[in-house]
Amino acid sequence: MIHSLFLINHLGDIFLEKHWKSVISRSVCDYFFEAREKAVDPENVPPVLQTPHHYLISIYRGKLFFLSVIQTEVPPLFVIEFLHRVADTFQDYFGGCSESVISDNVVIVYELLEEMLDNGFPLATESNVLKEMIRPPNILRSVVNTLTGTTVSAEIQGVIEACVKLSGMPDLTMSFMNPRLLDDVSFHPCVRFRRWESERILSFIPPDGNFTLMTYHISSQNLVAIPVYVKQSISFFEAGSCGRLDITIGPKQTMGKTVEDLKVTVHMPKAVLNANLTASQGNYTYDFTTKLLVWDIGKLNPQKLPNLRGSLSMQTGVPNPEENPSLNIDLKIQQLAISGLKVSRLDMYGETYKPFKGVKYVTKAGKFQVRT
Amino acid sequence: MSASSAFNDEKGGSSSVGEPEYGHDPASGGIFSSDYKRHDDLKEMLDSNKDSLKLEAMKRIVAMIARGKNASDLFPAVVKNVACKNIEVKKLVYVYLVRYAEEQQDLALLSISTFQRGLKDPNQLIRASALRVLSSIRVTIIVPIMMLAIKEAASDMSPYVRKTAAHAIPKLYSLDPEQKDQLIEVIEKLLADKTTLVAGSVVMAFEEVCPERIDLIHKNYRKLCNLLIDVEEWGQVVIINMLTRYARTQFLNPNINESLLEEGGSGDKTFYGSDEDEDEDEEEKEKKAEAAAMAKRKPYVMDPDHRLLLRNTKPLLQSRNAAVVMAVAQLYFHLAPKAEVGVIAKALVRLLRSHSEVQYVVLQNVATMSIKRRGMFEPYLKSFYIRSTDPTQIKVLKLEVLTNLANETNISTILREFQTYIKSMDKDFVAATIQAIGRCATNISEVRDTCLNGLVQLLSNRDELVVAESVVVIKKLLQMQPEKHSDIIKHMAKLTDNIQVPMARASILWLIGEYCEHVPKIAPDVLRKMAKSFTNEEDIVKLQIINLAAKLYLTNSKQTKLLTQYVLNLAKYDQNYDIRDRARFIRQLIVPTEKSGALSKYAKKLFLALKPAPILESPFKDRDHFQLGSLSHLLNAKAGGYQELPDWPEAAPDPSVRNVEVPEWTKCSSREKRKEKKVEKPFYTDSEGESGPTESADSESDSASGSESSSGSEESGSGSESEESKEASESEEEEEEEEEEQKKKKKKDLKKPVQESESEQSSEEEERKHQRKSKPRKSESESESDEDEESESESSQSESEDSESEAEVKKKKKVQTRTAEPKPPPKPLKKESKKEKKEMSLLDLDDFEPAPSPQVTPVNTFLSNSLVTDLEGLSLSDSVLSPATIAPSSTLKSYELLHRITGEGLSVEYCFSRQPFSPDANMVAVQMQFTNNASSDTKNLHIEDVKLQSGMRVKEFPEIELLPAGETATAVMGIDFCDSTQAANFQLCTHTRKFFVSIQPPVGELMRPVFLTENEFKKEQGQLMGMNEITEKLTLDVKCRNEHAIVQRVTTAANLSRVPCGSDKECRFAGRTVTSGSLVLVTVATKEEGAAQLTVNCEKMVIGTMLVKDILQALTQ
């Protein structure tokens, strides 16, 4: 199973190592660095690498590489899933998963890793179990009994995230107004699957704290309209080595709710040197090195549609890009689950006190991409 | 960009990247001499009395370890604190010990006694952690102590400690492999553990220590299957992977028939089939044909244990853990019948929305699967479309999958998608797309020309890499039909001036050489240019220049002789020995000298032989010989410790090895009996003959638990493992169907899978089923009823030599006479049948050959007869099965007619058999059971002095002449209650006494089920509105909040049949009153929280009102 773990920052420094069996020299990571160098983008590093004596399985999370060393056959997904679980645990414990956070809490991190694997085999990976053994650094956690629903849309894929702070052994059931919408679901292990199969009710005894109760996918037949529309034109001129850009965004089917946190990201072709634009709302930045144009709009005002226009200066002597860049759009709509999924009710059995219940619907753009 | 360049600099500087950091670590002094000082103060802190100081010191030490710095010189100071009272300090000391004990073995021994003490601690957590640390310090001397500790912990009360013991096993094994035998004993013991906590860990230990000891699994197989859903996620993965291997050794290939047929059949079914099939040598074909014939002869029957595994893993496809989903997916891919594998596609597609690393692994597996089972992923084609933000490796894998999924129907969509990809900025990806187009073109001949044209257009692309890749792919495509495309070859010849990518240049040169007769004018010119630039070319281009020269020399020596010699001379002095060798070889071959006579004659044949067109294959082809989801599969190379996935056995090993407890055994033996019987009597063309005895065998063991328990398993999951799971596993196919149907069909399916499809209900048939449901149910003497049935079937068997249909008709009659004839069968026959049964079981014991039942073929022929006989056959066979399966014993309530004491030893009970009373269809059949508890015989049992309300009629049962002491008899009488619940009063007479008795029917028994479709139901309901409709709101009983329970309770309360219904919130039932035939329609609509609404529509308002009351009571209690 998992032999060792190395945490590596974006500069290629190993800042933490943990071994669950005999110690393996960190020189084993050289193979990884080689691949890292070849890949240019950190996302492009193959997650599984083979070296003469070991296999390296890594994930890239929050600008960090979690690199595990394997010696014998083990399902790669097993390791990948575990590494993500480690990252999730850090996130849960420290509210972040960056190098500085991990270095600041190195002893807790080490204890966590010790608890999560025994001899390379997962031992305790549930956040609530771990918290019983190893206390998180701050106990400043607001005590609210809310159940929050977040809907990630565009592909209509959603999650129900729960935050449960109930004492005793509450047995909860949650039902939906329209469970038929759900096409494909996966559950937290606490959910009783048979009950779902027979009655379409989520029945569970929740662990304490935050957890993802369920993720779901809405079948494409019920595809709900995308909440915004985009008018754009991007063109490059052969002659003057310049280009023009014009983007307008307007609301569509938002059911009276405001679109917030609107953001447009454009990956410009290499030849684009600089952008000289004016935004009617929000502000834009263009990063020369990454060729990333980010237009942060904020709230969408339906009366005055946000617009970004201007010219792009291009590198001279370089042929024009053949393909126009695609736009990535981020947005958020509060109080609206665009999938139409509605929680019908939440009941508690097994305990006598009256819990506080609440549902929050949020729609977020997932991978909303406009091909130009 | 900036990040990666900075990274590169860093990397370039030093080989071990960690070191430069050493200096600016706040905890370290930076210089080695000051290390001493620093460690001294740490030592001081560790020696102090204050826990806070100790803790602080330990934290700093652990931080050092975490950063990968050496803290081994602190070992003595740290190890002293192993017995520290402070739990925080202790934990950190343990962390230190585990890390350094291996290096300081002698000192580590000092700590052992603390752990040994810990092992005896009353607190389970302390015991567990002591064992954990003790087993983690890799010190060889303590192997015996570890062994002892593990053995002891394996029988600890606490499952958590036992789990820790399981974890310790592989640790000890890696420390000292000599201990294997002893460790296997511990594993064996822990495998028998029934807690979910231990299951995953011990299987992991099993996989690491003794994966080859598959025999250890047999006895635990069913338990593991049943525990699976409750085991923690990581354990699930390990168990599922292990069980996949296990199943491959123990069960038969469920696809044996299909796969052979498919392969033997036309090749166009498989993607790459057409080429392969031609190459296949005759012998192999013969073998396959033989095997296919074999398969035909021996129809496949799935082992119930195999079904159990598939059934119990399926819900885990919904797991949040990608590894679990993948494990189930691979299990289905490797073990499930082809028709069922499809369920995994959706789950795998779900994983594609997860982290990119997960996508990477999943796509690799999907790529492999999509070659074998393309249809499975076709509906999800769009999920594999590529986003510009995907990492390159994901893009390439998605392309792979799209290419695998391409077929005649979707190719245009896919090509359009590919066209977008070609414009991408990611050049590696564009290259992969071009190759994918090439593969589509070779595989789907319809689009070959379109693709070729598209690729030729790409030749004028600005990007050289695109052009180069296109050249390479075009070369492969042209090889298929070169004569048609000489203009393309000419076009490519022109490209040699511009293209610099060696592979592309080499490809063009090869093309020109190979097809020089198509371009006779251009070819020498190209050679001329190449000769000029020869010295500057890459090696692979040089080789092709030589190649081209040689070919031209052979076909057109007049123009090219000198050029060729020039090129060969250049090559002779090349730096690369490959090129020198090639030049030498070719010169000898083509230039005739006195020495080289023999071979040069054949030079033309050697060089210009017709070369087979390349097959553009998926790199994922045949990767499925590795277990999917494994590391080895991903790398396409065997990883260390990989366990091969065995091939299916030719014949299934003995399934009885998996039997365990006693009840399990009886259950199983009955199952086997069933199987054996099929072997014993292979010639029964109708299934009735065999299902009769089978049923009896079954119901013997079943009777206690009844079929109710099996249906209960739907909800209870893994309660009482052995029994219900088997029951349930049999019925797996019809999971989605209505529960009621399920129960009826259960047994039938097992035996006659072919008939299942046939049994789609015609209304006539449905009606029969409900009649069947009301088969005689002798309230207690279960066995008797069985035997009685058995004897029936036995006797009908004897007749079955006649022509089929005739036999069918006869049997039909027989059943009818049985229902009419209230007398129990004569006793001698009963004994006979008993004997018969005994003989059979003896045979069973002797015959252990696992026997796939050969009865399916006969059933097939049977089915090909006229539909009428089919239906008859079905209903007949089912009517024999029904009592145990359809109506759970609780359904038929029996009432007391005469108590033992008032009857002076004679007790009479009656029940409503719910069976049509054949002498008079308007009568309700009442089945009576007489028991003589007295010491003397009772004679001449009959009815007298019937007192009835007007209109009511009674058909008495024939007189029972003799009821010996201690015996029981049953009889059926018919009563026409005139659709009222008035009692029928009469006298029951024996030869000595008369008893006044009365029978009062519950309203639910005054009706018989009818079959309605949903539409008919709605139509009828629409006509029975207003006064005829009674609606009542109710709150369902807690135990009765699922469809199944509702159906069960309603049908128990009233003799109605279920009406199929599209909505899962409504249950509908229909019936007609027995006398007047008025329709009775019942609807139960469920809402949240157990609220429900009951609606009864009936012309007869009194009946309706009473029925509402009864059903209400049934549903709320």
PDB file of C-alpha atoms in Angstrom, chain B residues 366-552:
ATOM      1  CA  VAL B 366     -12.903   3.356 -19.842  1.00  0.00           C
ATOM      2  CA  ALA B 367     -10.583   3.249 -22.833  1.00  0.00           C
ATOM      3  CA  THR B 368      -9.952  -0.421 -22.205  1.00  0.00           C
ATOM      4  CA  MET B 369     -13.581  -1.188 -21.574  1.00  0.00           C
ATOM      5  CA  SER B 370     -14.823   0.717 -24.562  1.00  0.00           C
ATOM      6  CA  ILE B 371     -12.962  -1.602 -26.886  1.00  0.00           C
ATOM      7  CA  LYS B 372     -14.731  -4.668 -25.570  1.00  0.00           C
ATOM      8  CA  ARG B 373     -18.069  -3.114 -24.760  1.00  0.00           C
ATOM      9  CA  ARG B 374     -18.509  -0.121 -26.953  1.00  0.00           C
ATOM     10  CA  GLY B 375     -22.278   0.000 -26.663  1.00  0.00           C
ATOM     11  CA  MET B 376     -22.027   0.598 -22.956  1.00  0.00           C
ATOM     12  CA  PHE B 377     -20.534   4.075 -23.300  1.00  0.00           C
ATOM     13  CA  GLU B 378     -22.162   5.188 -26.520  1.00  0.00           C
ATOM     14  CA  PRO B 379     -25.009   6.992 -24.772  1.00  0.00           C
ATOM     15  CA  TYR B 380     -22.423   9.020 -22.892  1.00  0.00           C
ATOM     16  CA  LEU B 381     -20.466  10.069 -25.951  1.00  0.00           C
ATOM     17  CA  LYS B 382     -20.819  13.739 -25.110  1.00  0.00           C
ATOM     18  CA  SER B 383     -19.271  13.232 -21.697  1.00  0.00           C
ATOM     19  CA  PHE B 384     -16.012  12.489 -23.442  1.00  0.00           C
ATOM     20  CA  TYR B 385     -15.928  15.712 -25.416  1.00  0.00           C
ATOM     21  CA  ILE B 386     -12.842  17.678 -24.676  1.00  0.00           C
ATOM     22  CA  ARG B 387     -12.654  21.008 -22.924  1.00  0.00           C
ATOM     23  CA  SER B 388      -9.839  23.355 -23.709  1.00  0.00           C
ATOM     24  CA  THR B 389      -9.004  23.490 -20.020  1.00  0.00           C
ATOM     25  CA  ASP B 390      -8.469  19.760 -19.683  1.00  0.00           C
ATOM     26  CA  PRO B 391      -4.855  18.741 -19.060  1.00  0.00           C
ATOM     27  CA  THR B 392      -3.240  17.285 -22.153  1.00  0.00           C
ATOM     28  CA  GLN B 393      -3.130  13.761 -20.810  1.00  0.00           C
ATOM     29  CA  ILE B 394      -6.863  13.861 -20.162  1.00  0.00           C
ATOM     30  CA  LYS B 395      -7.485  15.204 -23.626  1.00  0.00           C
ATOM     31  CA  VAL B 396      -5.506  12.418 -25.203  1.00  0.00           C
ATOM     32  CA  LEU B 397      -7.345   9.796 -23.205  1.00  0.00           C
ATOM     33  CA  LYS B 398     -10.702  11.262 -24.092  1.00  0.00           C
ATOM     34  CA  LEU B 399      -9.682  11.191 -27.731  1.00  0.00           C
ATOM     35  CA  GLU B 400      -8.830   7.573 -27.300  1.00  0.00           C
ATOM     36  CA  VAL B 401     -12.258   6.837 -25.915  1.00  0.00           C
ATOM     37  CA  LEU B 402     -14.010   8.858 -28.602  1.00  0.00           C
ATOM     38  CA  THR B 403     -12.090   6.954 -31.229  1.00  0.00           C
ATOM     39  CA  ASN B 404     -13.049   3.667 -29.687  1.00  0.00           C
ATOM     40  CA  LEU B 405     -16.659   4.697 -29.609  1.00  0.00           C
ATOM     41  CA  ALA B 406     -16.745   5.820 -33.213  1.00  0.00           C
ATOM     42  CA  ASN B 407     -18.966   3.853 -35.522  1.00  0.00           C
ATOM     43  CA  GLU B 408     -20.878   4.424 -38.735  1.00  0.00           C
ATOM     44  CA  THR B 409     -23.693   6.245 -37.038  1.00  0.00           C
ATOM     45  CA  ASN B 410     -21.818   8.676 -34.851  1.00  0.00           C
ATOM     46  CA  ILE B 411     -18.695   9.208 -36.903  1.00  0.00           C
ATOM     47  CA  SER B 412     -19.880  12.438 -38.468  1.00  0.00           C
ATOM     48  CA  THR B 413     -20.499  13.995 -35.055  1.00  0.00           C
ATOM     49  CA  ILE B 414     -17.149  12.809 -33.823  1.00  0.00           C
ATOM     50  CA  LEU B 415     -15.303  14.093 -36.868  1.00  0.00           C
ATOM     51  CA  ARG B 416     -16.943  17.482 -36.488  1.00  0.00           C
ATOM     52  CA  GLU B 417     -15.775  17.518 -32.880  1.00  0.00           C
ATOM     53  CA  PHE B 418     -12.273  16.516 -34.005  1.00  0.00           C
ATOM     54  CA  GLN B 419     -12.248  19.403 -36.411  1.00  0.00           C
ATOM     55  CA  THR B 420     -12.621  21.828 -33.520  1.00  0.00           C
ATOM     56  CA  TYR B 421      -9.798  20.108 -31.687  1.00  0.00           C
ATOM     57  CA  ILE B 422      -7.391  20.540 -34.560  1.00  0.00           C
ATOM     58  CA  LYS B 423      -7.536  24.278 -34.013  1.00  0.00           C
ATOM     59  CA  SER B 424      -6.411  23.907 -30.427  1.00  0.00           C
ATOM     60  CA  MET B 425      -3.293  25.632 -29.220  1.00  0.00           C
ATOM     61  CA  ASP B 426      -2.091  22.505 -27.498  1.00  0.00           C
ATOM     62  CA  LYS B 427       0.017  20.935 -30.220  1.00  0.00           C
ATOM     63  CA  ASP B 428       0.497  17.568 -28.605  1.00  0.00           C
ATOM     64  CA  PHE B 429      -3.200  17.306 -28.481  1.00  0.00           C
ATOM     65  CA  VAL B 430      -3.578  18.303 -32.121  1.00  0.00           C
ATOM     66  CA  ALA B 431      -1.117  15.619 -33.076  1.00  0.00           C
ATOM     67  CA  ALA B 432      -3.122  13.085 -31.106  1.00  0.00           C
ATOM     68  CA  THR B 433      -6.295  14.275 -32.808  1.00  0.00           C
ATOM     69  CA  ILE B 434      -4.782  13.747 -36.231  1.00  0.00           C
ATOM     70  CA  GLN B 435      -3.826  10.259 -35.267  1.00  0.00           C
ATOM     71  CA  ALA B 436      -7.319   9.664 -33.987  1.00  0.00           C
ATOM     72  CA  ILE B 437      -8.738  10.780 -37.317  1.00  0.00           C
ATOM     73  CA  GLY B 438      -6.417   8.331 -38.988  1.00  0.00           C
ATOM     74  CA  ARG B 439      -7.687   5.552 -36.815  1.00  0.00           C
ATOM     75  CA  CYS B 440     -11.286   6.398 -37.500  1.00  0.00           C
ATOM     76  CA  ALA B 441     -10.495   6.405 -41.190  1.00  0.00           C
ATOM     77  CA  THR B 442      -8.964   2.952 -41.130  1.00  0.00           C
ATOM     78  CA  ASN B 443     -11.691   1.483 -39.029  1.00  0.00           C
ATOM     79  CA  ILE B 444     -14.690   2.967 -40.730  1.00  0.00           C
ATOM     80  CA  SER B 445     -14.258   2.646 -44.447  1.00  0.00           C
ATOM     81  CA  GLU B 446     -17.179   4.945 -45.215  1.00  0.00           C
ATOM     82  CA  VAL B 447     -15.356   7.977 -44.011  1.00  0.00           C
ATOM     83  CA  ARG B 448     -11.905   7.076 -45.260  1.00  0.00           C
ATOM     84  CA  ASP B 449     -11.963   9.468 -48.184  1.00  0.00           C
ATOM     85  CA  THR B 450     -13.435  12.292 -46.145  1.00  0.00           C
ATOM     86  CA  CYS B 451     -10.724  11.888 -43.539  1.00  0.00           C
ATOM     87  CA  LEU B 452      -8.013  11.674 -46.130  1.00  0.00           C
ATOM     88  CA  ASN B 453      -9.183  14.869 -47.774  1.00  0.00           C
ATOM     89  CA  GLY B 454      -9.325  16.585 -44.432  1.00  0.00           C
ATOM     90  CA  LEU B 455      -5.825  15.487 -43.617  1.00  0.00           C
ATOM     91  CA  VAL B 456      -4.511  16.611 -46.985  1.00  0.00           C
ATOM     92  CA  GLN B 457      -5.923  20.032 -46.250  1.00  0.00           C
ATOM     93  CA  LEU B 458      -3.992  20.021 -43.024  1.00  0.00           C
ATOM     94  CA  LEU B 459      -0.831  19.652 -45.083  1.00  0.00           C
ATOM     95  CA  SER B 460      -1.078  23.333 -45.815  1.00  0.00           C
ATOM     96  CA  ASN B 461      -1.382  24.177 -42.138  1.00  0.00           C
ATOM     97  CA  ARG B 462       1.029  26.725 -40.816  1.00  0.00           C
ATOM     98  CA  ASP B 463       2.122  24.624 -37.935  1.00  0.00           C
ATOM     99  CA  GLU B 464       4.798  22.242 -38.937  1.00  0.00           C
ATOM    100  CA  LEU B 465       3.947  19.734 -36.252  1.00  0.00           C
ATOM    101  CA  VAL B 466       0.428  19.471 -37.572  1.00  0.00           C
ATOM    102  CA  VAL B 467       1.687  18.932 -41.072  1.00  0.00           C
ATOM    103  CA  ALA B 468       4.190  16.370 -39.950  1.00  0.00           C
ATOM    104  CA  GLU B 469       1.660  14.393 -38.022  1.00  0.00           C
ATOM    105  CA  SER B 470      -0.709  14.545 -40.959  1.00  0.00           C
ATOM    106  CA  VAL B 471       1.966  13.199 -43.248  1.00  0.00           C
ATOM    107  CA  VAL B 472       2.579  10.274 -40.984  1.00  0.00           C
ATOM    108  CA  VAL B 473      -1.105   9.462 -40.774  1.00  0.00           C
ATOM    109  CA  ILE B 474      -1.713   9.986 -44.482  1.00  0.00           C
ATOM    110  CA  LYS B 475       1.129   7.626 -45.217  1.00  0.00           C
ATOM    111  CA  LYS B 476      -0.662   4.947 -43.260  1.00  0.00           C
ATOM    112  CA  LEU B 477      -3.938   5.626 -44.956  1.00  0.00           C
ATOM    113  CA  LEU B 478      -2.464   5.691 -48.420  1.00  0.00           C
ATOM    114  CA  GLN B 479      -1.004   2.303 -47.916  1.00  0.00           C
ATOM    115  CA  MET B 480      -4.490   0.957 -48.056  1.00  0.00           C
ATOM    116  CA  GLN B 481      -5.263   2.119 -51.580  1.00  0.00           C
ATOM    117  CA  PRO B 482      -2.190   3.744 -53.112  1.00  0.00           C
ATOM    118  CA  GLU B 483      -3.308   3.541 -56.735  1.00  0.00           C
ATOM    119  CA  LYS B 484      -6.200   5.920 -56.135  1.00  0.00           C
ATOM    120  CA  HIS B 485      -4.142   8.649 -54.642  1.00  0.00           C
ATOM    121  CA  SER B 486      -1.074   9.331 -56.722  1.00  0.00           C
ATOM    122  CA  ASP B 487      -1.902  13.018 -56.716  1.00  0.00           C
ATOM    123  CA  ILE B 488      -1.674  13.090 -52.967  1.00  0.00           C
ATOM    124  CA  ILE B 489       1.683  11.415 -53.182  1.00  0.00           C
ATOM    125  CA  LYS B 490       2.815  14.064 -55.631  1.00  0.00           C
ATOM    126  CA  HIS B 491       1.582  16.752 -53.327  1.00  0.00           C
ATOM    127  CA  MET B 492       3.529  15.258 -50.503  1.00  0.00           C
ATOM    128  CA  ALA B 493       6.647  14.992 -52.584  1.00  0.00           C
ATOM    129  CA  LYS B 494       6.541  18.749 -52.935  1.00  0.00           C
ATOM    130  CA  LEU B 495       6.422  19.087 -49.182  1.00  0.00           C
ATOM    131  CA  THR B 496       9.923  17.711 -48.775  1.00  0.00           C
ATOM    132  CA  ASP B 497      11.203  21.170 -49.510  1.00  0.00           C
ATOM    133  CA  ASN B 498       9.470  22.661 -46.512  1.00  0.00           C
ATOM    134  CA  ILE B 499       8.857  20.106 -43.869  1.00  0.00           C
ATOM    135  CA  GLN B 500      11.684  19.734 -41.415  1.00  0.00           C
ATOM    136  CA  VAL B 501      10.201  17.244 -38.937  1.00  0.00           C
ATOM    137  CA  PRO B 502      12.285  14.113 -39.449  1.00  0.00           C
ATOM    138  CA  MET B 503       9.467  11.635 -38.949  1.00  0.00           C
ATOM    139  CA  ALA B 504       7.385  13.386 -41.600  1.00  0.00           C
ATOM    140  CA  ARG B 505      10.276  13.572 -44.063  1.00  0.00           C
ATOM    141  CA  ALA B 506      10.979   9.920 -43.526  1.00  0.00           C
ATOM    142  CA  SER B 507       7.356   9.083 -44.112  1.00  0.00           C
ATOM    143  CA  ILE B 508       7.212  10.987 -47.370  1.00  0.00           C
ATOM    144  CA  LEU B 509      10.381   9.340 -48.618  1.00  0.00           C
ATOM    145  CA  TRP B 510       9.089   5.958 -47.772  1.00  0.00           C
ATOM    146  CA  LEU B 511       5.843   6.666 -49.599  1.00  0.00           C
ATOM    147  CA  ILE B 512       7.608   7.820 -52.713  1.00  0.00           C
ATOM    148  CA  GLY B 513       9.909   4.845 -52.684  1.00  0.00           C
ATOM    149  CA  GLU B 514       7.145   2.401 -52.099  1.00  0.00           C
ATOM    150  CA  TYR B 515       4.914   3.781 -54.818  1.00  0.00           C
ATOM    151  CA  CYS B 516       7.556   5.032 -57.185  1.00  0.00           C
ATOM    152  CA  GLU B 517       5.758   3.545 -60.148  1.00  0.00           C
ATOM    153  CA  HIS B 518       2.847   5.874 -59.462  1.00  0.00           C
ATOM    154  CA  VAL B 519       5.120   8.909 -59.562  1.00  0.00           C
ATOM    155  CA  PRO B 520       7.806   7.854 -62.029  1.00  0.00           C
ATOM    156  CA  LYS B 521       8.880  11.372 -62.878  1.00  0.00           C
ATOM    157  CA  ILE B 522       9.019  12.923 -59.488  1.00  0.00           C
ATOM    158  CA  ALA B 523      10.692  10.138 -57.579  1.00  0.00           C
ATOM    159  CA  PRO B 524      14.182  10.454 -59.107  1.00  0.00           C
ATOM    160  CA  ASP B 525      14.008  14.179 -58.630  1.00  0.00           C
ATOM    161  CA  VAL B 526      13.228  13.797 -54.963  1.00  0.00           C
ATOM    162  CA  LEU B 527      16.150  11.449 -54.620  1.00  0.00           C
ATOM    163  CA  ARG B 528      18.346  13.996 -56.284  1.00  0.00           C
ATOM    164  CA  LYS B 529      17.397  16.645 -53.777  1.00  0.00           C
ATOM    165  CA  MET B 530      17.815  14.297 -50.909  1.00  0.00           C
ATOM    166  CA  ALA B 531      21.223  13.200 -52.032  1.00  0.00           C
ATOM    167  CA  LYS B 532      22.181  16.808 -51.893  1.00  0.00           C
ATOM    168  CA  SER B 533      21.041  17.302 -48.323  1.00  0.00           C
ATOM    169  CA  PHE B 534      21.899  13.795 -47.150  1.00  0.00           C
ATOM    170  CA  THR B 535      24.611  14.747 -44.748  1.00  0.00           C
ATOM    171  CA  ASN B 536      22.399  17.186 -42.918  1.00  0.00           C
ATOM    172  CA  GLU B 537      19.508  14.864 -42.400  1.00  0.00           C
ATOM    173  CA  GLU B 538      18.495  13.038 -39.251  1.00  0.00           C
ATOM    174  CA  ASP B 539      19.267   9.365 -39.019  1.00  0.00           C
ATOM    175  CA  ILE B 540      15.775   8.151 -39.666  1.00  0.00           C
ATOM    176  CA  VAL B 541      15.581  10.308 -42.770  1.00  0.00           C
ATOM    177  CA  LYS B 542      18.935   9.017 -43.960  1.00  0.00           C
ATOM    178  CA  LEU B 543      17.756   5.462 -43.663  1.00  0.00           C
ATOM    179  CA  GLN B 544      14.742   6.289 -45.775  1.00  0.00           C
ATOM    180  CA  ILE B 545      16.890   8.012 -48.362  1.00  0.00           C
ATOM    181  CA  ILE B 546      18.900   4.838 -48.710  1.00  0.00           C
ATOM    182  CA  ASN B 547      15.686   2.940 -48.907  1.00  0.00           C
ATOM    183  CA  LEU B 548      14.326   5.196 -51.615  1.00  0.00           C
ATOM    184  CA  ALA B 549      17.527   4.997 -53.541  1.00  0.00           C
ATOM    185  CA  ALA B 550      17.508   1.229 -53.452  1.00  0.00           C
ATOM    186  CA  LYS B 551      13.955   1.005 -54.657  1.00  0.00           C
ATOM    187  CA  LEU B 552      14.515   3.428 -57.463  1.00  0.00           C
TER     188      LEU B 552
END
